[in-house]
Amino acid sequence: MSVLGSRVEDVVEGAVEQDGGVLGRSFRALSVGIVSVVFLIAFEATAVGTAMPVAARELDGVAQYAFAFSGFFTTSLFGMVLAGQWADRRGPLAALTTGIGAFAAGLVIAGTAGSMWVFILGRAVQGFGGGLVIVALYVVVGRAYPERLRPAIMAAFAAGWVVPSVVGPLASGAVTEQLGWRWVFLGIPILVVFPLALALPQIRRRASGPVDADAAAAPLDRRRVRLALGIALGAGLVQYAAQDPRPLSLIPGAAGAALLVPAVLGLLPRGTYRAARGLPSVVLLRGVCAGSFVAAESFVPLMLVTQRGLSPTLAGLSLAAGGGTWALGSWLQSRPRLAPYRERLMTAGMVLVVVALLTAPSVLLRSVPAWIVAVVWAFGCLGMGLVISSTSVLLLRLSAPEEAGANSAALQISDALSNALLLAAAGAAFAALGGGTSATSTATSAHPAAFAVVFLSMAVVALAGVWVTRRCGSGERVKRAAAEGS
């Protein structure tokens, strides 16, 4: 780095110090705006999750329950790759606004659905918008904030889940019981206005346009777009086959795998599938951690409603404390004193996730109080906060500015693909063991094994993540040593 460049960086760093970090004068509007976008996504996730069991039963679609979640993640895969290309070529602004619009449109489709498959379509439109939004936000963080502030803004993202985690289930349960589940979906789009008004002017000023404004925009990588279509279509076919126990389902399943495997190999960093040290393991860990936890969490309200007879409100509130502990975990990883121990923090986080997944199905025993789920899930979310935020920080540190969009897309693809595939696997096991019939039955003790298999199988996946955490930091150290030596 030149002397002039070093001096400019020192001046910028000093200005940031004077302004108080991510909430200082320079960054306050941007930080509040993008955290508000995360708040919107968080509120949707917590509120919709509480209303989902009621919506599935009313639309006679409990057998397709997992599709309502996995459909979201499947289409988000395409949105993520598109957003990565879009943001690297033109900046994140257009991808973010388009994504928020699609997200709101999907909520409206789901809220007015007359059948389960239309409902799933709405969730798919939401997923596409969510995929655009999340990658665009990562690019904004990578461009607008200096490296030392990125852990803090990632912690703020996690903090954005706290209020929705507490208020979302309560509000959703009350609305579902008093007005009907449809109003949970139709009411959320109103929240879109505030984040757009606050964040977009700041993003336009700080992070719009390509990294090098003087260079010609790179051409659209049509190969990556084709791979993105392949990964979304392949994941959809695999999910469909997993939900259909007939032998003929092997045909779409094989076709989906044929599309999925080369697409995954082409879109994720080389060596991801074998947990190569550094960036590939960071991307793999994100998928293992998020997929195992989300797949199991999707069944928590359904398990409490159908097996323990809780109301939708109480079932949703069992997950409420998790928002606070997730934010706590994210805050802990952002502390400068703990930065040298990031690998250990991620290992501890994955261990907490494994313990939560192993302990949650104990409530299937009548002698175990239902509130145990709230306690163990809070610890699991603490682990998630440590791991998820750390993977985001490591990814941005290991990425060149012009690669931030593509690498952020890879991280989110790993997250969403793992969610979709593990949800499909969990849904298939759930349906095969009679979970669909037990969910519509008044006998709440029927088929508890269907829930137990979901949680225990996801615990095995999370256990593999404990090993992957030990392979994430070496690439970072190598890159830092090379930079210091140059």
Short mmCIF file of C-alpha atoms in Angstrom, two decimals:
data_model
loop_
_atom_site.label_atom_id
_atom_site.label_comp_id
_atom_site.label_asym_id
_atom_site.label_seq_id
_atom_site.Cartn_x
_atom_site.Cartn_y
_atom_site.Cartn_z
CA MET A 1 0.00 0.00 0.00
CA SER A 2 1.33 3.45 -0.85
CA VAL A 3 2.10 6.10 1.78
CA LEU A 4 -0.73 8.25 0.42
CA GLY A 5 -3.14 5.31 0.56
CA SER A 6 -2.10 4.53 4.13
CA ARG A 7 -2.61 8.16 5.12
CA VAL A 8 -6.09 8.28 3.59
CA GLU A 9 -7.02 5.09 5.41
CA ASP A 10 -5.74 6.55 8.70
CA VAL A 11 -7.88 9.67 8.20
CA VAL A 12 -10.96 7.58 7.47
CA GLU A 13 -10.33 5.37 10.49
CA GLY A 14 -9.90 8.44 12.67
CA ALA A 15 -13.14 9.94 11.43
CA VAL A 16 -14.92 6.72 12.24
CA GLU A 17 -13.48 6.74 15.74
CA GLN A 18 -14.76 10.30 16.26
CA ASP A 19 -18.18 9.35 14.98
CA GLY A 20 -18.53 6.42 17.40
CA GLY A 21 -18.51 3.40 15.10
CA VAL A 22 -21.50 1.96 13.30
CA LEU A 23 -23.91 4.29 15.12
CA GLY A 24 -21.73 7.36 14.79
CA ARG A 25 -22.67 10.35 12.68
CA SER A 26 -21.13 8.99 9.48
CA PHE A 27 -22.76 5.57 9.59
CA ARG A 28 -25.90 6.04 11.70
CA ALA A 29 -28.49 6.36 8.94
CA LEU A 30 -27.02 3.52 6.90
CA SER A 31 -26.72 1.23 9.92
CA VAL A 32 -30.26 1.88 11.13
CA GLY A 33 -31.61 1.46 7.61
CA ILE A 34 -30.00 -1.88 6.79
CA VAL A 35 -30.64 -3.26 10.28
CA SER A 36 -34.28 -2.31 9.72
CA VAL A 37 -34.27 -4.47 6.60
CA VAL A 38 -32.95 -7.35 8.71
CA PHE A 39 -35.64 -6.55 11.27
CA LEU A 40 -38.28 -6.93 8.55
CA ILE A 41 -36.91 -10.31 7.48
CA ALA A 42 -36.69 -11.42 11.11
CA PHE A 43 -40.24 -10.38 11.88
CA GLU A 44 -41.48 -12.29 8.86
CA ALA A 45 -39.57 -15.42 9.83
CA THR A 46 -40.75 -15.49 13.44
CA ALA A 47 -44.34 -14.42 12.75
CA VAL A 48 -44.88 -16.69 9.76
CA GLY A 49 -43.34 -19.66 11.56
CA THR A 50 -45.94 -19.31 14.30
CA ALA A 51 -48.86 -19.11 11.84
CA MET A 52 -47.61 -21.89 9.58
CA PRO A 53 -49.16 -24.90 11.39
CA VAL A 54 -52.59 -23.25 11.30
CA ALA A 55 -52.23 -22.25 7.64
CA ALA A 56 -51.15 -25.77 6.68
CA ARG A 57 -54.10 -27.39 8.43
CA GLU A 58 -56.64 -24.93 7.03
CA LEU A 59 -55.32 -25.42 3.49
CA ASP A 60 -55.26 -29.21 3.98
CA GLY A 61 -51.53 -29.23 3.31
CA VAL A 62 -49.79 -30.63 6.39
CA ALA A 63 -48.27 -33.36 4.22
CA GLN A 64 -46.58 -30.57 2.22
CA TYR A 65 -45.61 -28.66 5.38
CA ALA A 66 -41.87 -28.84 4.69
CA PHE A 67 -42.40 -27.44 1.17
CA ALA A 68 -43.67 -24.18 2.66
CA PHE A 69 -40.20 -23.68 4.12
CA SER A 70 -37.99 -25.41 1.57
CA GLY A 71 -39.74 -23.67 -1.36
CA PHE A 72 -38.56 -20.38 0.10
CA PHE A 73 -34.96 -21.54 0.24
CA THR A 74 -35.03 -23.14 -3.21
CA THR A 75 -35.92 -19.99 -5.12
CA SER A 76 -33.64 -17.91 -2.93
CA LEU A 77 -30.74 -19.85 -4.44
CA PHE A 78 -31.35 -18.30 -7.84
CA GLY A 79 -31.87 -14.89 -6.29
CA MET A 80 -28.55 -15.13 -4.48
CA VAL A 81 -26.50 -15.90 -7.56
CA LEU A 82 -28.30 -13.21 -9.53
CA ALA A 83 -27.71 -10.70 -6.72
CA GLY A 84 -24.00 -11.56 -6.58
CA GLN A 85 -23.62 -10.91 -10.31
CA TRP A 86 -25.80 -7.81 -10.17
CA ALA A 87 -24.01 -6.28 -7.18
CA ASP A 88 -20.48 -6.90 -8.49
CA ARG A 89 -21.35 -5.38 -11.87
CA ARG A 90 -23.69 -2.51 -10.94
CA GLY A 91 -23.66 -2.19 -7.15
CA PRO A 92 -26.13 -3.56 -4.58
CA LEU A 93 -28.83 -0.87 -4.76
CA ALA A 94 -31.02 -2.27 -7.56
CA ALA A 95 -30.75 -5.83 -6.27
CA LEU A 96 -31.85 -4.70 -2.80
CA THR A 97 -34.89 -2.71 -3.96
CA THR A 98 -36.03 -5.46 -6.34
CA GLY A 99 -35.59 -8.05 -3.61
CA ILE A 100 -37.68 -6.14 -1.08
CA GLY A 101 -40.43 -5.70 -3.68
CA ALA A 102 -40.49 -9.42 -4.51
CA PHE A 103 -40.45 -10.29 -0.82
CA ALA A 104 -43.55 -8.18 -0.20
CA ALA A 105 -45.32 -9.58 -3.28
CA GLY A 106 -44.73 -13.13 -2.06
CA LEU A 107 -46.31 -12.30 1.28
CA VAL A 108 -49.42 -11.05 -0.50
CA ILE A 109 -49.66 -14.20 -2.64
CA ALA A 110 -49.30 -16.45 0.40
CA GLY A 111 -51.79 -14.43 2.42
CA THR A 112 -54.49 -14.70 -0.27
CA ALA A 113 -53.83 -18.35 -1.21
CA GLY A 114 -56.78 -20.70 -1.57
CA SER A 115 -54.72 -23.89 -1.69
CA MET A 116 -51.48 -25.15 -0.23
CA TRP A 117 -49.68 -25.10 -3.58
CA VAL A 118 -50.55 -21.43 -4.17
CA PHE A 119 -49.36 -20.76 -0.64
CA ILE A 120 -46.07 -22.50 -1.47
CA LEU A 121 -45.84 -20.37 -4.64
CA GLY A 122 -46.07 -17.25 -2.51
CA ARG A 123 -43.32 -18.55 -0.27
CA ALA A 124 -41.21 -19.21 -3.39
CA VAL A 125 -41.63 -15.59 -4.56
CA GLN A 126 -40.63 -14.48 -1.08
CA GLY A 127 -37.54 -16.66 -1.30
CA PHE A 128 -36.43 -15.09 -4.57
CA GLY A 129 -36.72 -11.63 -3.04
CA GLY A 130 -34.99 -12.74 0.15
CA GLY A 131 -32.08 -14.15 -1.86
CA LEU A 132 -31.59 -10.82 -3.61
CA VAL A 133 -31.79 -8.88 -0.35
CA ILE A 134 -29.40 -10.88 1.80
CA VAL A 135 -26.53 -10.92 -0.72
CA ALA A 136 -27.01 -7.23 -1.49
CA LEU A 137 -26.77 -6.44 2.22
CA TYR A 138 -23.49 -8.33 2.53
CA VAL A 139 -22.06 -6.37 -0.39
CA VAL A 140 -23.19 -3.13 1.25
CA VAL A 141 -21.36 -4.12 4.45
CA GLY A 142 -18.24 -5.06 2.51
CA ARG A 143 -18.15 -1.76 0.61
CA ALA A 144 -19.47 0.78 3.07
CA TYR A 145 -17.82 -0.27 6.34
CA PRO A 146 -14.10 -0.56 7.19
CA GLU A 147 -13.01 -4.06 8.16
CA ARG A 148 -12.78 -3.32 11.87
CA LEU A 149 -16.46 -2.29 12.00
CA ARG A 150 -17.82 -5.32 10.16
CA PRO A 151 -18.06 -7.58 13.23
CA ALA A 152 -20.08 -4.84 14.94
CA ILE A 153 -22.56 -4.44 12.09
CA MET A 154 -22.94 -8.23 11.88
CA ALA A 155 -23.71 -8.19 15.59
CA ALA A 156 -26.27 -5.46 14.92
CA PHE A 157 -27.87 -7.71 12.29
CA ALA A 158 -28.26 -10.39 14.95
CA ALA A 159 -29.61 -7.81 17.41
CA GLY A 160 -32.25 -6.99 14.80
CA TRP A 161 -33.76 -10.40 15.54
CA VAL A 162 -34.29 -9.77 19.24
CA VAL A 163 -37.53 -7.74 19.21
CA PRO A 164 -39.12 -9.78 16.38
CA SER A 165 -38.25 -12.99 18.23
CA VAL A 166 -40.20 -11.81 21.27
CA VAL A 167 -42.96 -9.76 19.65
CA GLY A 168 -43.33 -11.76 16.44
CA PRO A 169 -44.66 -15.04 17.90
CA LEU A 170 -46.91 -13.22 20.36
CA ALA A 171 -48.33 -10.87 17.72
CA SER A 172 -48.64 -13.64 15.14
CA GLY A 173 -50.33 -16.00 17.59
CA ALA A 174 -52.80 -13.32 18.69
CA VAL A 175 -53.59 -12.31 15.09
CA THR A 176 -53.92 -15.94 14.02
CA GLU A 177 -56.32 -16.76 16.85
CA GLN A 178 -58.37 -13.55 16.64
CA LEU A 179 -58.34 -12.53 12.95
CA GLY A 180 -56.96 -15.55 11.07
CA TRP A 181 -53.54 -16.59 9.79
CA ARG A 182 -53.91 -14.67 6.51
CA TRP A 183 -53.52 -11.32 8.22
CA VAL A 184 -50.10 -12.35 9.50
CA PHE A 185 -48.89 -12.42 5.89
CA LEU A 186 -50.87 -9.47 4.59
CA GLY A 187 -49.84 -7.13 7.41
CA ILE A 188 -46.07 -7.50 7.11
CA PRO A 189 -45.59 -5.71 3.71
CA ILE A 190 -46.44 -2.43 5.42
CA LEU A 191 -43.07 -2.65 7.18
CA VAL A 192 -41.25 -2.37 3.84
CA VAL A 193 -41.66 1.41 3.61
CA PHE A 194 -39.42 2.50 6.50
CA PRO A 195 -36.27 0.51 5.57
CA LEU A 196 -36.49 1.67 1.96
CA ALA A 197 -36.86 5.33 2.90
CA LEU A 198 -33.96 5.27 5.35
CA ALA A 199 -31.42 2.91 3.79
CA LEU A 200 -31.59 3.51 0.06
CA PRO A 201 -30.25 7.10 -0.03
CA GLN A 202 -27.27 6.05 2.09
CA ILE A 203 -26.59 2.97 -0.03
CA ARG A 204 -26.78 5.09 -3.17
CA ARG A 205 -24.17 7.44 -1.72
CA ARG A 206 -21.78 4.91 -0.20
CA ALA A 207 -22.06 1.63 -2.10
CA SER A 208 -23.74 2.13 -5.46
CA GLY A 209 -22.07 1.39 -8.78
CA PRO A 210 -19.21 -0.99 -9.57
CA VAL A 211 -16.07 -1.18 -7.42
CA ASP A 212 -14.04 0.57 -10.13
CA ALA A 213 -16.22 3.32 -11.55
CA ASP A 214 -13.75 4.01 -14.37
CA ALA A 215 -13.59 0.43 -15.60
CA ALA A 216 -16.11 -1.02 -17.99
CA ALA A 217 -18.72 -3.20 -16.31
CA ALA A 218 -17.83 -6.87 -16.48
CA PRO A 219 -20.14 -8.87 -18.73
CA LEU A 220 -22.83 -10.97 -17.13
CA ASP A 221 -21.50 -14.44 -16.38
CA ARG A 222 -24.17 -16.43 -18.20
CA ARG A 223 -22.61 -19.68 -17.07
CA ARG A 224 -23.22 -18.78 -13.41
CA VAL A 225 -26.79 -17.80 -14.21
CA ARG A 226 -27.35 -21.17 -15.89
CA LEU A 227 -25.80 -22.91 -12.91
CA ALA A 228 -28.09 -20.90 -10.62
CA LEU A 229 -31.13 -22.06 -12.57
CA GLY A 230 -29.78 -25.60 -12.41
CA ILE A 231 -29.27 -25.48 -8.66
CA ALA A 232 -32.76 -24.09 -8.03
CA LEU A 233 -34.49 -26.51 -10.40
CA GLY A 234 -32.41 -29.43 -9.15
CA ALA A 235 -33.17 -28.65 -5.52
CA GLY A 236 -36.87 -28.36 -6.34
CA LEU A 237 -36.94 -31.75 -8.07
CA VAL A 238 -35.08 -33.41 -5.21
CA GLN A 239 -37.54 -31.93 -2.72
CA TYR A 240 -40.50 -33.09 -4.77
CA ALA A 241 -39.08 -36.62 -4.98
CA ALA A 242 -38.39 -36.68 -1.26
CA GLN A 243 -42.02 -35.89 -0.49
CA ASP A 244 -43.41 -38.60 -2.83
CA PRO A 245 -42.85 -42.18 -1.58
CA ARG A 246 -43.83 -43.81 -4.91
CA PRO A 247 -41.10 -45.55 -6.97
CA LEU A 248 -41.75 -43.15 -9.86
CA SER A 249 -40.41 -40.34 -7.71
CA LEU A 250 -36.94 -41.72 -8.33
CA ILE A 251 -37.07 -40.21 -11.83
CA PRO A 252 -37.42 -36.55 -10.79
CA GLY A 253 -35.05 -37.25 -7.91
CA ALA A 254 -32.33 -38.51 -10.25
CA ALA A 255 -32.92 -35.61 -12.66
CA GLY A 256 -32.67 -33.16 -9.78
CA ALA A 257 -29.40 -34.67 -8.58
CA ALA A 258 -28.00 -34.55 -12.13
CA LEU A 259 -28.70 -30.81 -12.23
CA LEU A 260 -27.74 -30.11 -8.66
CA VAL A 261 -24.30 -31.70 -8.35
CA PRO A 262 -22.50 -29.87 -11.23
CA ALA A 263 -24.24 -26.62 -10.31
CA VAL A 264 -23.05 -26.82 -6.69
CA LEU A 265 -19.50 -27.64 -7.79
CA GLY A 266 -19.54 -24.67 -10.16
CA LEU A 267 -20.98 -22.09 -7.77
CA LEU A 268 -19.23 -22.86 -4.48
CA PRO A 269 -15.49 -22.35 -3.89
CA ARG A 270 -13.32 -25.23 -5.02
CA GLY A 271 -12.81 -27.69 -2.18
CA THR A 272 -16.01 -26.83 -0.33
CA TYR A 273 -17.36 -30.39 -0.48
CA ARG A 274 -14.17 -31.74 1.13
CA ALA A 275 -13.82 -28.93 3.69
CA ALA A 276 -10.58 -27.48 2.30
CA ARG A 277 -9.02 -25.08 4.76
CA GLY A 278 -9.95 -21.41 4.68
CA LEU A 279 -12.76 -19.98 2.57
CA PRO A 280 -14.19 -23.36 1.38
CA SER A 281 -14.65 -24.54 4.98
CA VAL A 282 -16.22 -21.21 5.96
CA VAL A 283 -18.80 -21.67 3.20
CA LEU A 284 -19.39 -25.32 4.12
CA LEU A 285 -19.77 -24.54 7.82
CA ARG A 286 -22.43 -21.95 7.08
CA GLY A 287 -24.53 -24.55 5.29
CA VAL A 288 -24.05 -27.29 7.87
CA CYS A 289 -24.85 -24.99 10.78
CA ALA A 290 -27.81 -23.15 9.27
CA GLY A 291 -29.35 -26.14 7.52
CA SER A 292 -29.38 -28.47 10.50
CA PHE A 293 -30.75 -25.84 12.87
CA VAL A 294 -33.39 -24.35 10.57
CA ALA A 295 -34.67 -27.74 9.43
CA ALA A 296 -35.23 -28.77 13.04
CA GLU A 297 -36.58 -25.38 14.15
CA SER A 298 -39.27 -25.49 11.45
CA PHE A 299 -40.83 -28.44 13.26
CA VAL A 300 -40.70 -27.02 16.79
CA PRO A 301 -44.07 -25.16 16.69
CA LEU A 302 -45.74 -28.09 14.92
CA MET A 303 -44.39 -30.52 17.54
CA LEU A 304 -45.60 -28.42 20.45
CA VAL A 305 -49.04 -27.80 18.92
CA THR A 306 -49.73 -31.39 17.87
CA GLN A 307 -47.88 -33.38 20.51
CA ARG A 308 -48.27 -31.22 23.63
CA GLY A 309 -51.46 -29.34 22.76
CA LEU A 310 -50.02 -25.83 23.04
CA SER A 311 -51.72 -22.91 21.34
CA PRO A 312 -49.96 -21.35 18.32
CA THR A 313 -49.04 -18.37 20.49
CA LEU A 314 -47.36 -20.44 23.20
CA ALA A 315 -45.67 -22.68 20.65
CA GLY A 316 -44.22 -19.65 18.89
CA LEU A 317 -43.10 -18.08 22.15
CA SER A 318 -41.03 -21.18 22.88
CA LEU A 319 -38.59 -19.78 20.31
CA ALA A 320 -38.76 -16.18 21.53
CA ALA A 321 -35.78 -16.20 23.87
CA GLY A 322 -33.61 -17.45 21.03
CA GLY A 323 -33.53 -14.02 19.42
CA GLY A 324 -31.86 -12.51 22.45
CA THR A 325 -29.30 -15.27 22.90
CA TRP A 326 -28.54 -15.29 19.17
CA ALA A 327 -27.80 -11.57 19.41
CA LEU A 328 -25.68 -12.23 22.50
CA GLY A 329 -23.61 -14.80 20.63
CA SER A 330 -23.15 -12.42 17.72
CA TRP A 331 -22.13 -9.63 20.12
CA LEU A 332 -19.59 -11.89 21.81
CA GLN A 333 -17.88 -12.75 18.54
CA SER A 334 -17.60 -9.05 17.72
CA ARG A 335 -15.50 -8.29 20.82
CA PRO A 336 -11.91 -7.43 19.75
CA ARG A 337 -10.43 -9.40 22.64
CA LEU A 338 -12.13 -12.59 21.43
CA ALA A 339 -11.18 -12.18 17.76
CA PRO A 340 -8.00 -14.32 18.09
CA TYR A 341 -10.15 -17.17 19.42
CA ARG A 342 -12.73 -17.16 16.62
CA GLU A 343 -12.20 -20.83 15.76
CA ARG A 344 -12.80 -21.86 19.36
CA LEU A 345 -15.90 -19.69 19.55
CA MET A 346 -17.31 -21.38 16.45
CA THR A 347 -16.51 -24.83 17.84
CA ALA A 348 -18.27 -23.98 21.11
CA GLY A 349 -21.21 -22.62 19.14
CA MET A 350 -21.62 -25.82 17.12
CA VAL A 351 -21.47 -27.89 20.31
CA LEU A 352 -24.33 -25.81 21.74
CA VAL A 353 -26.33 -26.42 18.54
CA VAL A 354 -25.78 -30.18 18.80
CA VAL A 355 -26.90 -30.21 22.45
CA ALA A 356 -30.07 -28.25 21.60
CA LEU A 357 -31.00 -30.58 18.75
CA LEU A 358 -30.47 -33.66 20.91
CA THR A 359 -32.43 -32.30 23.86
CA ALA A 360 -35.47 -30.67 22.19
CA PRO A 361 -37.32 -33.92 21.30
CA SER A 362 -37.31 -34.91 24.97
CA VAL A 363 -40.62 -33.02 25.25
CA LEU A 364 -42.22 -35.87 23.34
CA LEU A 365 -42.18 -37.57 26.74
CA ARG A 366 -45.13 -36.39 28.81
CA SER A 367 -43.01 -36.33 31.95
CA VAL A 368 -40.78 -33.60 30.46
CA PRO A 369 -42.20 -30.05 30.80
CA ALA A 370 -42.82 -28.27 27.49
CA TRP A 371 -40.81 -25.22 28.61
CA ILE A 372 -37.62 -27.26 28.26
CA VAL A 373 -37.74 -26.51 24.52
CA ALA A 374 -37.54 -22.76 25.19
CA VAL A 375 -34.48 -23.24 27.42
CA VAL A 376 -32.48 -25.55 25.16
CA TRP A 377 -33.39 -23.56 22.06
CA ALA A 378 -32.07 -20.42 23.69
CA PHE A 379 -28.70 -22.14 24.15
CA GLY A 380 -28.81 -23.41 20.58
CA CYS A 381 -29.43 -19.88 19.32
CA LEU A 382 -26.48 -18.64 21.37
CA GLY A 383 -24.35 -21.10 19.44
CA MET A 384 -25.88 -19.97 16.16
CA GLY A 385 -25.00 -16.37 16.93
CA LEU A 386 -21.38 -17.32 17.50
CA VAL A 387 -21.12 -19.35 14.29
CA ILE A 388 -23.25 -17.47 11.75
CA SER A 389 -21.79 -14.03 12.42
CA SER A 390 -18.26 -15.44 12.50
CA THR A 391 -18.67 -17.05 9.09
CA SER A 392 -19.85 -13.71 7.69
CA VAL A 393 -16.87 -11.87 9.14
CA LEU A 394 -14.39 -14.47 7.90
CA LEU A 395 -15.89 -14.49 4.41
CA LEU A 396 -15.56 -10.73 3.96
CA ARG A 397 -12.02 -10.82 5.35
CA LEU A 398 -11.01 -13.52 2.88
CA SER A 399 -12.63 -11.81 -0.14
CA ALA A 400 -11.20 -9.17 -2.44
CA PRO A 401 -13.60 -6.21 -2.94
CA GLU A 402 -14.40 -7.22 -6.51
CA GLU A 403 -15.21 -10.77 -5.32
CA ALA A 404 -17.40 -9.81 -2.36
CA GLY A 405 -20.64 -10.30 -4.28
CA ALA A 406 -19.76 -13.71 -5.70
CA ASN A 407 -18.35 -14.99 -2.42
CA SER A 408 -21.28 -13.62 -0.42
CA ALA A 409 -23.57 -15.38 -2.87
CA ALA A 410 -21.63 -18.61 -2.33
CA LEU A 411 -22.03 -18.29 1.44
CA GLN A 412 -25.76 -17.70 1.13
CA ILE A 413 -26.14 -20.46 -1.46
CA SER A 414 -24.56 -22.90 0.99
CA ASP A 415 -26.96 -21.65 3.66
CA ALA A 416 -30.10 -21.81 1.53
CA LEU A 417 -29.24 -25.04 -0.30
CA SER A 418 -28.54 -26.82 2.94
CA ASN A 419 -31.80 -25.49 4.37
CA ALA A 420 -33.75 -26.69 1.33
CA LEU A 421 -32.17 -30.15 1.11
CA LEU A 422 -32.19 -30.86 4.83
CA LEU A 423 -35.78 -29.64 5.08
CA ALA A 424 -36.66 -31.96 2.21
CA ALA A 425 -34.93 -34.85 3.93
CA ALA A 426 -36.55 -34.02 7.25
CA GLY A 427 -39.95 -33.63 5.59
CA ALA A 428 -39.59 -36.97 3.81
CA ALA A 429 -38.71 -38.75 7.04
CA PHE A 430 -41.51 -36.94 8.84
CA ALA A 431 -44.11 -37.96 6.25
CA ALA A 432 -42.81 -41.53 5.96
CA LEU A 433 -43.23 -42.06 9.70
CA GLY A 434 -46.78 -40.74 9.70
CA GLY A 435 -46.08 -37.17 10.68
CA GLY A 436 -48.61 -35.78 8.23
CA THR A 437 -51.42 -37.87 9.65
CA SER A 438 -50.48 -37.15 13.24
CA ALA A 439 -50.56 -33.41 12.58
CA THR A 440 -54.19 -33.51 11.56
CA SER A 441 -55.23 -35.89 14.28
CA THR A 442 -56.74 -34.91 17.58
CA ALA A 443 -54.69 -37.58 19.28
CA THR A 444 -51.65 -35.52 20.09
CA SER A 445 -49.62 -38.54 21.20
CA ALA A 446 -49.66 -40.17 17.75
CA HIS A 447 -46.41 -40.78 15.87
CA PRO A 448 -43.90 -38.95 18.08
CA ALA A 449 -41.14 -40.90 16.30
CA ALA A 450 -41.68 -38.71 13.23
CA PHE A 451 -40.52 -35.68 15.19
CA ALA A 452 -37.74 -37.52 17.01
CA VAL A 453 -36.13 -38.63 13.73
CA VAL A 454 -36.13 -35.05 12.41
CA PHE A 455 -34.27 -33.67 15.42
CA LEU A 456 -31.84 -36.52 15.91
CA SER A 457 -30.83 -36.67 12.24
CA MET A 458 -30.16 -32.93 12.22
CA ALA A 459 -28.03 -33.35 15.36
CA VAL A 460 -25.81 -35.78 13.42
CA VAL A 461 -25.35 -33.17 10.67
CA ALA A 462 -24.52 -30.48 13.23
CA LEU A 463 -21.98 -32.79 14.84
CA ALA A 464 -20.08 -32.86 11.53
CA GLY A 465 -20.03 -29.06 11.73
CA VAL A 466 -18.01 -29.25 14.96
CA TRP A 467 -15.17 -30.79 12.93
CA VAL A 468 -15.50 -28.25 10.11
CA THR A 469 -14.99 -25.35 12.54
CA ARG A 470 -11.41 -26.48 13.03
CA ARG A 471 -10.64 -25.91 9.34
CA CYS A 472 -11.97 -22.37 8.87
CA GLY A 473 -9.19 -20.17 10.21
CA SER A 474 -6.06 -21.45 8.51
CA GLY A 475 -6.79 -19.72 5.22
CA GLU A 476 -7.29 -16.45 7.06
CA ARG A 477 -3.92 -16.75 8.79
CA VAL A 478 -2.17 -17.55 5.52
CA LYS A 479 -3.71 -14.54 3.82
CA ARG A 480 -2.85 -12.21 6.69
CA ALA A 481 0.75 -13.43 6.79
CA ALA A 482 1.09 -12.91 3.04
CA ALA A 483 -0.35 -9.39 3.31
CA GLU A 484 2.00 -8.47 6.16
CA GLY A 485 4.97 -9.75 4.20
CA SER A 486 4.16 -7.78 1.04
#
